[in-house]
Short mmCIF file of C-alpha atoms and ligand atoms in Angstrom, two decimals:
data_model
loop_
_atom_site.label_atom_id
_atom_site.label_comp_id
_atom_site.label_asym_id
_atom_site.label_seq_id
_atom_site.Cartn_x
_atom_site.Cartn_y
_atom_site.Cartn_z
CA MET A 6 -0.02 0.07 0.24
CA GLY A 7 1.38 3.48 -1.20
CA ILE A 8 1.55 5.91 1.07
CA GLU A 9 -1.47 7.83 -0.43
CA ARG A 10 -3.36 4.72 0.47
CA LEU A 11 -2.07 5.05 3.98
CA GLY A 12 -3.10 8.38 4.02
CA LYS A 13 -6.53 7.73 2.89
CA ALA A 14 -7.22 4.76 4.74
CA LEU A 15 -6.18 6.97 8.06
CA ALA A 16 -8.66 9.76 6.60
CA ASP A 17 -11.13 7.32 6.26
CA VAL A 18 -10.74 6.20 10.16
CA VAL A 19 -11.00 9.98 10.80
CA LYS A 20 -14.23 10.27 9.09
CA LYS A 21 -15.90 7.20 10.70
CA LEU A 22 -15.24 9.03 14.18
CA SER A 23 -16.97 12.18 13.43
CA ARG A 24 -19.63 10.10 12.40
CA ALA A 25 -19.61 8.42 15.87
CA ALA A 26 -22.45 10.30 18.31
CA ILE A 27 -20.46 9.65 21.73
CA ILE A 28 -16.66 8.46 21.59
CA ASP A 29 -17.16 5.50 24.34
CA ARG A 30 -15.17 2.18 24.32
CA ARG A 31 -16.53 0.66 21.58
CA VAL A 32 -15.76 3.44 19.13
CA VAL A 33 -12.32 3.69 20.60
CA GLU A 34 -11.78 0.30 19.77
CA GLU A 35 -12.99 0.19 16.57
CA VAL A 36 -11.27 3.52 15.44
CA VAL A 37 -7.95 1.30 16.94
CA ARG A 38 -8.67 -1.72 15.25
CA ASP A 39 -8.92 0.55 11.67
CA ILE A 40 -5.78 2.30 12.54
CA GLN A 41 -3.73 -0.75 13.01
CA ARG A 42 -5.15 -2.25 9.90
CA ALA A 43 -4.17 0.82 7.97
CA LEU A 44 -0.70 0.80 9.30
CA LEU A 45 0.04 -2.82 8.77
CA MET A 46 -1.19 -2.85 5.27
CA ALA A 47 1.19 0.27 4.82
CA ASP A 48 4.23 -2.32 6.00
CA VAL A 49 4.68 -0.70 9.46
CA ASN A 50 6.13 -3.76 11.81
CA VAL A 51 3.75 -5.39 13.96
CA ARG A 52 5.18 -4.35 17.15
CA LEU A 53 5.50 -0.95 16.26
CA VAL A 54 1.88 -1.14 15.26
CA LEU A 55 0.57 -2.32 18.73
CA GLU A 56 2.87 -0.02 20.61
CA LEU A 57 1.50 3.20 18.87
CA SER A 58 -2.49 2.07 18.76
CA ASN A 59 -2.22 1.07 22.56
CA ARG A 60 -1.07 5.04 23.17
CA ILE A 61 -3.43 5.86 21.26
CA ARG A 62 -6.42 4.01 22.67
CA GLU A 63 -4.97 4.97 26.27
CA ARG A 64 -5.24 9.16 24.82
CA ALA A 65 -8.60 8.75 22.98
CA LEU A 66 -10.42 7.10 26.19
CA LYS A 67 -9.31 9.86 28.42
CA VAL A 68 -10.36 12.62 25.49
CA GLU A 69 -11.53 15.55 26.74
CA VAL A 70 -12.95 18.51 24.40
CA PRO A 71 -12.23 21.82 24.93
CA PRO A 72 -15.20 24.28 23.80
CA GLY A 73 -15.49 25.27 20.07
CA PHE A 74 -13.89 21.92 19.06
CA THR A 75 -14.75 18.29 18.08
CA LYS A 76 -14.21 14.99 19.33
CA LYS A 77 -12.72 14.14 15.98
CA ASP A 78 -10.50 17.05 15.77
CA VAL A 79 -8.95 15.67 19.54
CA VAL A 80 -8.51 12.34 18.16
CA ILE A 81 -6.88 13.85 14.84
CA ARG A 82 -4.37 15.26 16.81
CA ILE A 83 -3.39 11.99 19.15
CA ILE A 84 -2.86 10.54 15.91
CA TYR A 85 -1.06 13.03 14.47
CA GLU A 86 1.16 13.91 17.65
CA GLU A 87 2.13 9.78 17.95
CA LEU A 88 2.96 9.40 14.68
CA VAL A 89 5.36 12.84 14.78
CA ARG A 90 6.55 11.77 18.02
CA LEU A 91 7.54 8.41 17.04
CA LEU A 92 9.79 10.22 13.82
CA GLY A 93 11.71 12.45 16.23
CA GLY A 94 9.22 14.85 17.41
CA GLU A 95 7.89 18.07 15.66
CA LYS A 96 11.44 20.10 15.12
CA PRO A 97 12.68 18.88 11.52
CA PRO A 98 16.53 18.02 12.12
CA ARG A 99 19.22 20.67 12.38
CA ILE A 100 21.77 20.82 9.91
CA ASP A 101 24.81 22.41 11.77
CA ILE A 102 28.27 20.60 10.40
CA PRO A 103 31.21 22.56 11.83
CA ARG A 104 33.53 23.76 9.26
CA ARG A 105 37.02 22.52 8.49
CA ARG A 106 37.07 19.94 10.87
CA GLY A 107 36.49 17.03 8.54
CA TYR A 108 33.04 15.79 9.57
CA THR A 109 32.88 12.30 8.25
CA ILE A 110 29.60 10.76 7.09
CA MET A 111 29.83 6.90 6.49
CA LEU A 112 26.58 5.72 4.54
CA VAL A 113 25.65 2.08 5.20
CA GLY A 114 22.46 -0.06 3.62
CA ILE A 115 22.14 -3.08 1.23
CA GLN A 116 22.59 -3.07 -2.44
CA GLY A 117 20.39 -1.14 -4.26
CA SER A 118 19.34 0.74 -1.57
CA GLY A 119 20.54 4.19 -3.33
CA LYS A 120 23.72 4.50 -1.30
CA THR A 121 25.96 5.77 -4.08
CA THR A 122 23.13 8.04 -5.60
CA SER A 123 22.46 9.43 -2.12
CA ALA A 124 26.34 9.98 -1.37
CA ALA A 125 26.35 12.14 -4.34
CA LYS A 126 22.81 13.87 -3.30
CA LEU A 127 24.25 14.79 -0.14
CA ALA A 128 27.43 16.15 -1.59
CA TRP A 129 25.34 18.28 -3.53
CA PHE A 130 23.22 19.36 -0.90
CA PHE A 131 26.35 20.56 1.33
CA LYS A 132 28.03 22.37 -1.53
CA ASN A 133 24.88 24.29 -2.16
CA ARG A 134 25.19 25.41 1.56
CA GLY A 135 28.76 26.55 0.90
CA TYR A 136 30.35 23.37 2.64
CA LYS A 137 33.69 22.18 1.18
CA VAL A 138 32.27 18.74 0.51
CA ALA A 139 34.54 15.62 -1.07
CA LEU A 140 33.62 11.66 -1.74
CA ILE A 141 35.38 8.32 -1.23
CA CYS A 142 34.13 5.34 -2.65
CA ALA A 143 35.01 2.39 -0.45
CA ASP A 144 32.77 -0.36 -2.13
CA THR A 145 35.38 -2.70 -3.51
CA TYR A 146 32.96 -5.18 -3.80
CA ARG A 147 30.52 -3.96 -7.23
CA PRO A 148 32.41 -3.67 -10.16
CA GLY A 149 31.44 -0.20 -11.75
CA ALA A 150 30.89 1.16 -8.28
CA HIS A 151 33.96 3.73 -8.71
CA ASP A 152 32.53 4.50 -11.90
CA GLN A 153 29.39 5.33 -10.78
CA LEU A 154 30.42 7.45 -8.02
CA LYS A 155 33.08 9.21 -10.14
CA GLN A 156 30.41 10.20 -12.63
CA LEU A 157 28.26 11.93 -10.16
CA ALA A 158 31.02 13.38 -8.32
CA GLU A 159 32.09 14.66 -11.56
CA LEU A 160 28.61 16.32 -12.07
CA ILE A 161 28.53 18.15 -8.93
CA GLU A 162 32.05 19.20 -8.98
CA ALA A 163 33.08 17.47 -5.77
CA PRO A 164 36.69 15.61 -5.53
CA MET A 165 36.17 11.63 -5.32
CA TYR A 166 38.97 9.30 -3.59
CA GLY A 167 39.27 5.70 -4.26
CA PRO A 168 41.23 3.50 -6.73
CA LYS A 169 39.57 2.58 -9.97
CA ASP A 170 41.03 -1.15 -9.77
CA SER A 171 39.98 -1.57 -6.18
CA ASN A 172 38.91 -5.31 -5.21
CA SER A 173 42.63 -5.92 -4.45
CA ARG A 174 42.40 -3.37 -2.11
CA SER A 175 40.93 -3.66 1.77
CA PRO A 176 37.86 -0.80 1.79
CA VAL A 177 39.43 -0.15 5.21
CA ASP A 178 42.55 1.10 3.82
CA ILE A 179 40.79 3.32 1.01
CA ALA A 180 38.44 5.11 3.46
CA LEU A 181 41.66 5.65 5.86
CA GLU A 182 43.75 6.95 3.30
CA GLY A 183 40.67 9.01 1.90
CA VAL A 184 39.55 10.46 4.96
CA SER A 185 43.24 11.56 6.14
CA LEU A 186 43.82 12.96 2.86
CA PHE A 187 40.84 15.04 2.61
CA LYS A 188 41.41 16.18 6.30
CA LYS A 189 44.27 17.44 5.20
CA GLN A 190 43.26 19.53 2.46
CA GLY A 191 40.88 21.13 4.99
CA TYR A 192 37.46 19.61 3.72
CA ASP A 193 34.31 20.55 6.14
CA VAL A 194 32.30 17.32 4.86
CA ILE A 195 33.32 13.79 3.65
CA ILE A 196 30.85 11.26 2.58
CA ILE A 197 32.08 7.46 2.23
CA ASP A 198 29.86 5.13 0.28
CA THR A 199 30.58 1.42 0.84
CA ALA A 200 29.42 -1.83 -0.24
CA GLY A 201 26.32 -3.59 0.01
CA ARG A 202 26.40 -7.29 -1.13
CA HIS A 203 28.93 -9.41 -0.13
CA LYS A 204 28.72 -13.27 -0.10
CA ASP A 205 26.70 -13.29 3.17
CA GLU A 206 25.03 -10.77 5.49
CA HIS A 207 27.52 -11.60 8.16
CA SER A 208 30.66 -10.85 5.75
CA LEU A 209 28.90 -7.59 4.93
CA MET A 210 28.06 -6.44 8.43
CA LYS A 211 31.67 -7.48 9.63
CA GLU A 212 32.99 -5.21 7.03
CA MET A 213 31.05 -2.18 8.33
CA THR A 214 31.78 -2.93 11.38
CA ASP A 215 35.65 -2.76 10.46
CA ILE A 216 35.76 0.42 8.70
CA ALA A 217 33.56 2.35 11.37
CA SER A 218 35.95 1.13 14.03
CA LYS A 219 39.15 2.11 12.00
CA ILE A 220 37.70 5.32 10.58
CA ARG A 221 35.12 6.38 13.84
CA PRO A 222 32.99 8.29 11.36
CA ASP A 223 31.16 11.45 13.08
CA GLU A 224 27.85 9.88 11.72
CA VAL A 225 26.84 6.67 10.40
CA MET A 226 23.79 7.16 8.08
CA LEU A 227 21.51 4.18 6.80
CA VAL A 228 20.25 4.47 3.43
CA ILE A 229 17.33 3.00 3.43
CA ASP A 230 14.79 2.27 0.54
CA ALA A 231 10.85 3.19 1.12
CA THR A 232 9.77 0.91 -1.25
CA ILE A 233 10.95 -2.81 0.46
CA GLY A 234 8.42 -2.65 2.73
CA GLN A 235 8.31 -5.27 6.32
CA GLN A 236 12.01 -6.05 5.40
CA ALA A 237 12.67 -1.87 6.26
CA TYR A 238 12.44 -3.26 10.23
CA SER A 239 15.08 -6.42 9.91
CA GLN A 240 17.28 -4.34 8.01
CA ALA A 241 17.37 -1.14 9.90
CA LYS A 242 18.06 -3.42 12.87
CA ALA A 243 20.75 -5.72 11.90
CA PHE A 244 22.86 -2.92 10.54
CA ASN A 245 22.52 -0.93 13.80
CA GLU A 246 23.62 -3.80 15.81
CA ALA A 247 26.87 -3.83 13.47
CA VAL A 248 27.23 -0.22 13.47
CA LYS A 249 25.63 2.75 15.83
CA LEU A 250 23.44 4.40 13.62
CA GLY A 251 23.16 7.89 13.99
CA SER A 252 20.72 8.93 11.19
CA ILE A 253 18.39 7.61 8.43
CA PHE A 254 18.59 8.60 4.65
CA ILE A 255 15.27 7.15 3.16
CA SER A 256 15.50 6.83 -0.81
CA LYS A 257 12.91 6.39 -3.19
CA LEU A 258 10.31 7.92 -1.32
CA ASP A 259 8.81 9.68 -4.59
CA GLY A 260 6.02 7.46 -6.88
CA SER A 261 4.34 4.75 -4.88
CA ALA A 262 6.86 4.53 -1.80
CA LYS A 263 5.33 2.98 0.89
CA GLY A 264 5.45 5.28 3.96
CA GLY A 265 5.54 2.38 6.55
CA GLY A 266 8.82 1.60 6.09
CA ALA A 267 10.09 4.70 7.21
CA LEU A 268 8.22 4.70 10.34
CA SER A 269 9.73 0.91 11.20
CA ALA A 270 13.22 1.65 10.39
CA VAL A 271 13.20 4.67 12.75
CA ALA A 272 11.36 2.42 15.34
CA ALA A 273 13.67 -0.17 14.73
CA THR A 274 17.21 1.90 15.56
CA GLY A 275 16.19 4.75 17.17
CA ALA A 276 18.00 6.96 15.10
CA VAL A 277 16.52 10.02 12.77
CA ILE A 278 15.55 10.46 9.74
CA LYS A 279 17.38 13.59 8.75
CA PHE A 280 16.97 13.31 4.58
CA ILE A 281 14.75 11.87 2.05
CA GLY A 282 15.18 11.19 -1.65
CA THR A 283 12.53 11.66 -4.15
CA GLY A 284 14.00 10.64 -7.35
CA GLU A 285 16.65 9.52 -9.21
CA LYS A 286 18.63 13.04 -10.16
CA VAL A 287 21.23 14.73 -7.56
CA ASP A 288 19.11 17.61 -6.26
CA GLU A 289 16.43 15.51 -5.73
CA ILE A 290 16.91 15.55 -1.86
CA GLU A 291 15.02 16.80 1.22
CA LEU A 292 14.90 17.70 4.79
CA PHE A 293 13.14 15.47 6.74
CA ASP A 294 9.98 17.16 8.24
CA PRO A 295 8.14 14.88 10.71
CA SER A 296 5.05 17.30 10.96
CA SER A 297 4.59 17.66 6.99
CA PHE A 298 5.71 14.12 6.60
CA VAL A 299 2.53 13.04 9.11
CA SER A 300 0.36 15.86 7.91
CA ARG A 301 0.94 14.47 4.07
CA LEU A 302 0.02 11.06 5.51
CA LEU A 303 -2.86 12.29 7.15
CA GLY A 304 -3.97 13.85 3.79
CA MET A 305 -4.99 17.03 5.75
CA GLY A 306 -3.10 20.20 4.96
CA ASP A 307 -4.46 22.20 7.94
CA VAL A 308 -3.86 19.54 10.68
CA ARG A 309 -0.77 21.48 11.91
CA LEU A 310 -2.61 24.55 12.57
CA LEU A 311 -5.49 22.49 14.25
CA VAL A 312 -3.08 21.12 16.47
CA GLU A 313 -2.00 24.63 17.14
CA LYS A 314 -5.06 25.92 18.06
CA LEU A 315 -6.13 22.68 20.11
CA ARG A 316 -2.85 23.61 22.10
CA LYS A 317 -3.77 27.20 22.77
CA ALA A 318 -7.07 26.25 24.07
CA GLU A 319 -5.85 24.00 26.50
CA GLU A 320 -3.10 26.18 27.53
CA LEU A 321 -6.00 28.79 28.19
CA MET A 322 -7.75 25.98 30.52
CA SER A 323 -5.07 24.95 32.39
CA PRO A 324 -5.47 24.49 35.91
CA LYS A 325 -2.15 26.45 36.18
CA LYS A 326 -3.15 29.27 34.16
CA GLN A 327 -6.29 29.76 35.74
CA GLU A 328 -4.61 29.63 39.05
CA GLU A 329 -2.28 31.78 38.16
CA LEU A 330 -4.94 34.04 36.91
CA LEU A 331 -6.76 33.62 40.39
CA ARG A 332 -3.66 34.82 42.14
CA ARG A 333 -3.41 38.25 39.78
CA MET A 334 -7.28 38.95 40.81
CA MET A 335 -7.07 38.30 44.16
CA THR A 336 -4.19 40.59 45.07
CA GLY A 337 -5.85 43.12 42.62
CA ARG A 338 -2.94 43.11 39.96
CA PHE A 339 -5.42 41.64 37.03
CA THR A 340 -5.03 44.76 34.74
CA LEU A 341 -6.17 45.62 31.26
CA MET A 342 -2.94 44.45 29.95
CA ASP A 343 -4.12 40.84 31.23
CA LEU A 344 -7.52 41.39 29.86
CA TYR A 345 -5.80 42.43 26.46
CA ASP A 346 -3.79 38.94 26.06
CA GLN A 347 -7.05 37.26 27.27
CA ILE A 348 -8.51 38.99 24.36
CA ARG A 349 -6.25 38.38 21.71
CA THR A 350 -5.70 34.65 22.86
CA VAL A 351 -9.48 33.82 22.37
CA ARG A 352 -9.49 35.91 19.03
CA ARG A 353 -6.61 34.16 17.10
CA LEU A 354 -8.69 30.85 18.22
CA GLY A 355 -11.36 31.35 15.93
CA PRO A 356 -15.42 31.26 16.38
CA LEU A 357 -15.69 33.25 19.72
CA ALA A 358 -19.11 32.68 21.28
CA LYS A 359 -18.27 28.92 21.92
CA LEU A 360 -14.48 29.82 23.34
CA LEU A 361 -15.95 32.44 26.00
CA GLU A 362 -16.40 30.16 28.82
CA LEU A 363 -12.66 29.41 28.19
CA ILE A 364 -12.19 32.77 30.40
CA PRO A 365 -12.94 32.36 33.64
CA GLY A 366 -16.03 34.56 34.61
CA MET A 367 -16.38 35.94 31.09
CA ALA A 368 -19.69 34.24 30.43
CA TYR A 369 -21.24 35.58 33.41
CA THR A 370 -20.55 38.83 32.51
CA LEU A 371 -21.66 39.12 29.15
CA PRO A 372 -25.29 38.96 28.69
CA ARG A 373 -26.64 36.54 25.81
CA GLU A 374 -27.12 39.41 22.93
CA ALA A 375 -23.71 40.75 23.96
CA MET A 376 -22.25 37.77 23.06
CA GLU A 377 -23.58 37.84 19.77
CA VAL A 378 -21.80 41.34 19.00
CA ALA A 379 -18.83 40.30 21.28
CA GLU A 380 -16.36 39.86 18.30
CA GLU A 381 -16.85 42.93 17.15
CA LYS A 382 -16.30 44.63 20.26
CA PHE A 383 -13.49 42.52 21.15
CA ASP A 384 -11.49 43.62 18.01
CA LYS A 385 -12.17 47.34 18.77
CA TRP A 386 -11.65 47.28 22.18
CA MET A 387 -8.13 45.80 21.07
CA VAL A 388 -7.46 48.69 19.04
CA ILE A 389 -8.24 50.76 21.99
CA MET A 390 -5.80 49.53 24.52
CA GLN A 391 -3.39 49.77 21.74
CA SER A 392 -3.97 53.50 21.99
CA MET A 393 -3.24 53.30 25.90
CA THR A 394 0.07 53.77 27.72
CA LYS A 395 1.95 51.04 29.55
CA GLU A 396 1.22 52.91 32.45
CA GLU A 397 -2.52 53.34 31.70
CA LEU A 398 -2.98 49.56 30.94
CA GLU A 399 -1.12 48.69 34.16
CA ASN A 400 -3.39 50.97 36.21
CA PRO A 401 -6.40 51.60 34.60
CA LYS A 402 -7.87 53.74 37.56
CA ILE A 403 -5.97 56.95 36.00
CA ILE A 404 -7.56 57.19 33.07
CA ASN A 405 -9.88 60.32 33.66
CA ARG A 406 -11.72 62.55 30.95
CA SER A 407 -9.05 63.98 29.14
CA ARG A 408 -6.98 60.72 28.79
CA MET A 409 -10.16 59.19 27.47
CA GLU A 410 -10.48 61.88 25.00
CA ARG A 411 -6.95 61.07 24.00
CA ILE A 412 -7.57 57.25 23.82
CA ALA A 413 -10.43 57.76 21.89
CA LYS A 414 -9.01 59.87 19.08
CA GLY A 415 -5.85 57.63 18.81
CA SER A 416 -7.85 55.03 18.37
CA GLY A 417 -10.22 56.25 16.21
CA THR A 418 -13.29 55.61 18.62
CA THR A 419 -15.55 57.76 20.74
CA VAL A 420 -14.76 58.12 24.63
CA LYS A 421 -18.38 56.24 25.08
CA ASP A 422 -16.57 53.31 23.61
CA VAL A 423 -13.45 53.91 25.79
CA LYS A 424 -16.20 54.21 28.78
CA GLU A 425 -17.63 50.96 27.72
CA LEU A 426 -14.44 49.25 27.93
CA LEU A 427 -13.31 50.26 31.36
CA ASP A 428 -16.73 49.85 32.81
CA TYR A 429 -16.44 46.34 31.48
CA TYR A 430 -13.26 45.96 32.86
CA PHE A 431 -13.88 47.22 36.37
CA LYS A 432 -16.96 44.94 36.55
CA LEU A 433 -14.79 41.91 35.51
CA THR A 434 -12.63 42.50 38.05
CA ARG A 435 -15.72 43.25 40.66
CA VAL A 436 -16.70 39.45 39.65
CA TYR A 437 -13.66 38.26 39.93
CA ARG A 438 -13.11 39.53 43.62
CA LYS A 439 -16.91 38.08 44.19
CA LEU A 440 -16.28 34.58 42.77
CA LEU A 441 -12.87 34.26 44.63
CA ARG A 442 -14.48 34.87 48.07
CA GLN A 443 -17.20 32.38 47.29
CA SER A 444 -14.96 30.04 46.25
CA ARG A 445 -12.61 30.74 49.04
CA ARG A 446 -15.98 30.49 51.56
CA MET A 447 -16.72 27.10 49.91
CA ARG A 448 -13.90 25.14 49.38
CA GLY A 449 -10.58 27.11 49.62
CA LEU A 450 -8.31 27.61 46.72
CA ASP A 451 -6.82 24.36 46.48
CA LEU A 452 -9.89 22.58 45.60
CA MET A 453 -10.09 24.65 42.20
CA ARG A 454 -7.30 22.85 41.24
CA GLY A 455 -7.95 21.07 37.91
CA THR A 456 -11.74 22.23 37.86
CA ARG A 457 -12.46 23.81 34.25
CA LYS A 458 -14.95 26.37 35.35
CA PHE A 459 -15.69 27.92 38.21
CA PRO A 460 -17.91 25.77 40.83
CA LEU A 461 -20.69 28.12 41.35
N1 GDP B 9 13.29 7.02 -8.11
C1 GDP B 9 14.27 7.06 -7.18
N2 GDP B 9 15.01 6.32 -7.51
C2 GDP B 9 16.51 6.20 -6.94
C3 GDP B 9 16.13 7.27 -5.53
N3 GDP B 9 18.02 6.73 -4.87
C4 GDP B 9 18.35 5.85 -5.60
N4 GDP B 9 17.39 5.69 -7.11
C5 GDP B 9 17.93 4.75 -7.88
O1 GDP B 9 18.00 3.38 -7.05
C6 GDP B 9 18.77 2.58 -7.81
C7 GDP B 9 20.33 2.06 -6.95
O2 GDP B 9 20.90 3.25 -6.54
P1 GDP B 9 22.37 2.98 -5.98
O3 GDP B 9 22.86 4.20 -5.61
O4 GDP B 9 23.16 2.44 -7.16
O5 GDP B 9 22.18 2.15 -4.59
P2 GDP B 9 23.50 1.72 -3.94
O6 GDP B 9 23.97 -0.39 -4.55
O7 GDP B 9 23.07 1.55 -2.41
O8 GDP B 9 24.71 2.20 -4.01
C8 GDP B 9 19.36 3.18 -8.78
O9 GDP B 9 18.94 2.99 -10.51
C9 GDP B 9 19.04 4.56 -8.63
O10 GDP B 9 18.76 5.52 -10.16
C10 GDP B 9 15.30 7.76 -5.13
O11 GDP B 9 15.23 8.50 -4.35
N5 GDP B 9 14.46 8.17 -6.18
MG1 MG B 10 26.72 1.72 -4.71
#
C-alpha cells in the first residue's frame, strides 16, 4: 500500500469517528483496530503498530474536548502527535556541521538501497550550503561502483577518492587514506560510500564494523529504500547492531513509495530520519520534516493548524493558567494588560461564542445578546487598548476624562467606547473578586485545582 493509500485509510478512520455520536470505549476500540489495519497494510512493523495503537487508545479514552472543538479534532490530534513523536518530534533535524574539521559521514545499506546516489545527493546538498565536500568510494565489491560515483562526483564538481581497480584493496585502507587526505586538505564534509552486497550478510556487517571502528565516523547514516516494506525493520536493526546508526536517509520516497518502512526503520533503531530522496537526480533530496510528513500522511493540509489551536485552547483552560489568573485577581493585579492578552488569545482561536467560556467569569459578565456582538466589540477594544500607554494598561484607575479623549482620538473611536471598555474591565474585576470570596468560603483555593469552570 502506497503512502497515499495509508493517508486515505487514516482519513477514513477520522471520517468514521466524526459520525459517531459519542466516543466511548466501543468507538475507540473500533478506531484503533482500523488504524492498526491501515498501518499494517502500509508495512509498518507489527510491534510498532501495537505500541502506537495502545498509546492512541489510552489517550483517546481520556479525551477532553475544549469548547469550540469536536471529538474528531482531538482524536486527529492524538494520531498526528503519536506519529510525529515516533518520527523524532516536531522540529526538523538541524544541519549544523562544523567547518574545516573534516566531518565524516559513513553511508551504509544493502545493495540497491540508493547509497551511491544518496552520497552524491548529500554532497550536492552540503556544497549548496557552502561546505567544502569530498567523496570516498569504499565499495570494492561491485564492479562499476567506482565509475558510478566518479561520474556523479564530476557532475557536482566534488573530488572523489578511490582506486579504479579496487578489488585487491581493502575497503578499510581506502577509507582511511581518503579521510586522512581530505582532512589534510581542509574539507568540511567527507562522505564515504560503502558496499552493500557480499557473499553473506555476516561478512557485509563485519566489513561495516571494521570500517567504522577504524574511521570512527562522526555519523553513520543508513540508506533505506522506502519501497522495501516489511524488511525495513529487520534490515535497519541488523545494521544498527553492526554499527551504531546516527541517522537515516530514506530513498525512493517518490512515486508509489510505502510510508511504513520509514516508520519501522526509525522504530528499529532509534535513529532520526534526516533526509529523503525523491528521485534519481542528484538534486532530488529534501530535509526530512516529521510534521509535514505526517500531515501529508493524514491527507490534511491544515492538521498542524488544528493542533496549534487545540494546544492554545488547552493552555487557556489549564489549571495552572487559571490559578495564576486567580492569584493576580486576588491581589488586585488583574490589569487591562491581562485583559488584552486574554482577548487576543481568544480572538486567535477562532469562533468566539463557544470559546468565551474559556475565560473565567467571562460568560457570567456578558449577557446573551452581547455574546453575539462580542467579536466586533473585542476587536474594537483591542484597538483602544493599543492606544493606551503602558502606565494606563497597568493601572486603569488613572484614566480620566482627558486621557479618555486622547485614547478615543488615537484609536478612531469615541469616549463612549473607551468608557464602555473601562466599565467592562471594572465590572470584570468586581466579579472576579466576588467569585474568589465565594470559592474560598466554599472550598478553599486548592480545591479549584483542575476544575474547568468556577464552582458556582
Ligand atoms: N526514484 C528514485 N530512485 C532512486 C533514488 N535513489 C536511488 N535511486 C535509484 O536506485 C538505484 C540504486 O541506487 P544506487 O545508488 O546505485 O544504490 P546502492 O547500491 O545502494 O549504491 C539506482 O537506479 C538509482 O537511480 C530515489 O530517491 N528515487
Ligand atoms: Mg553503490
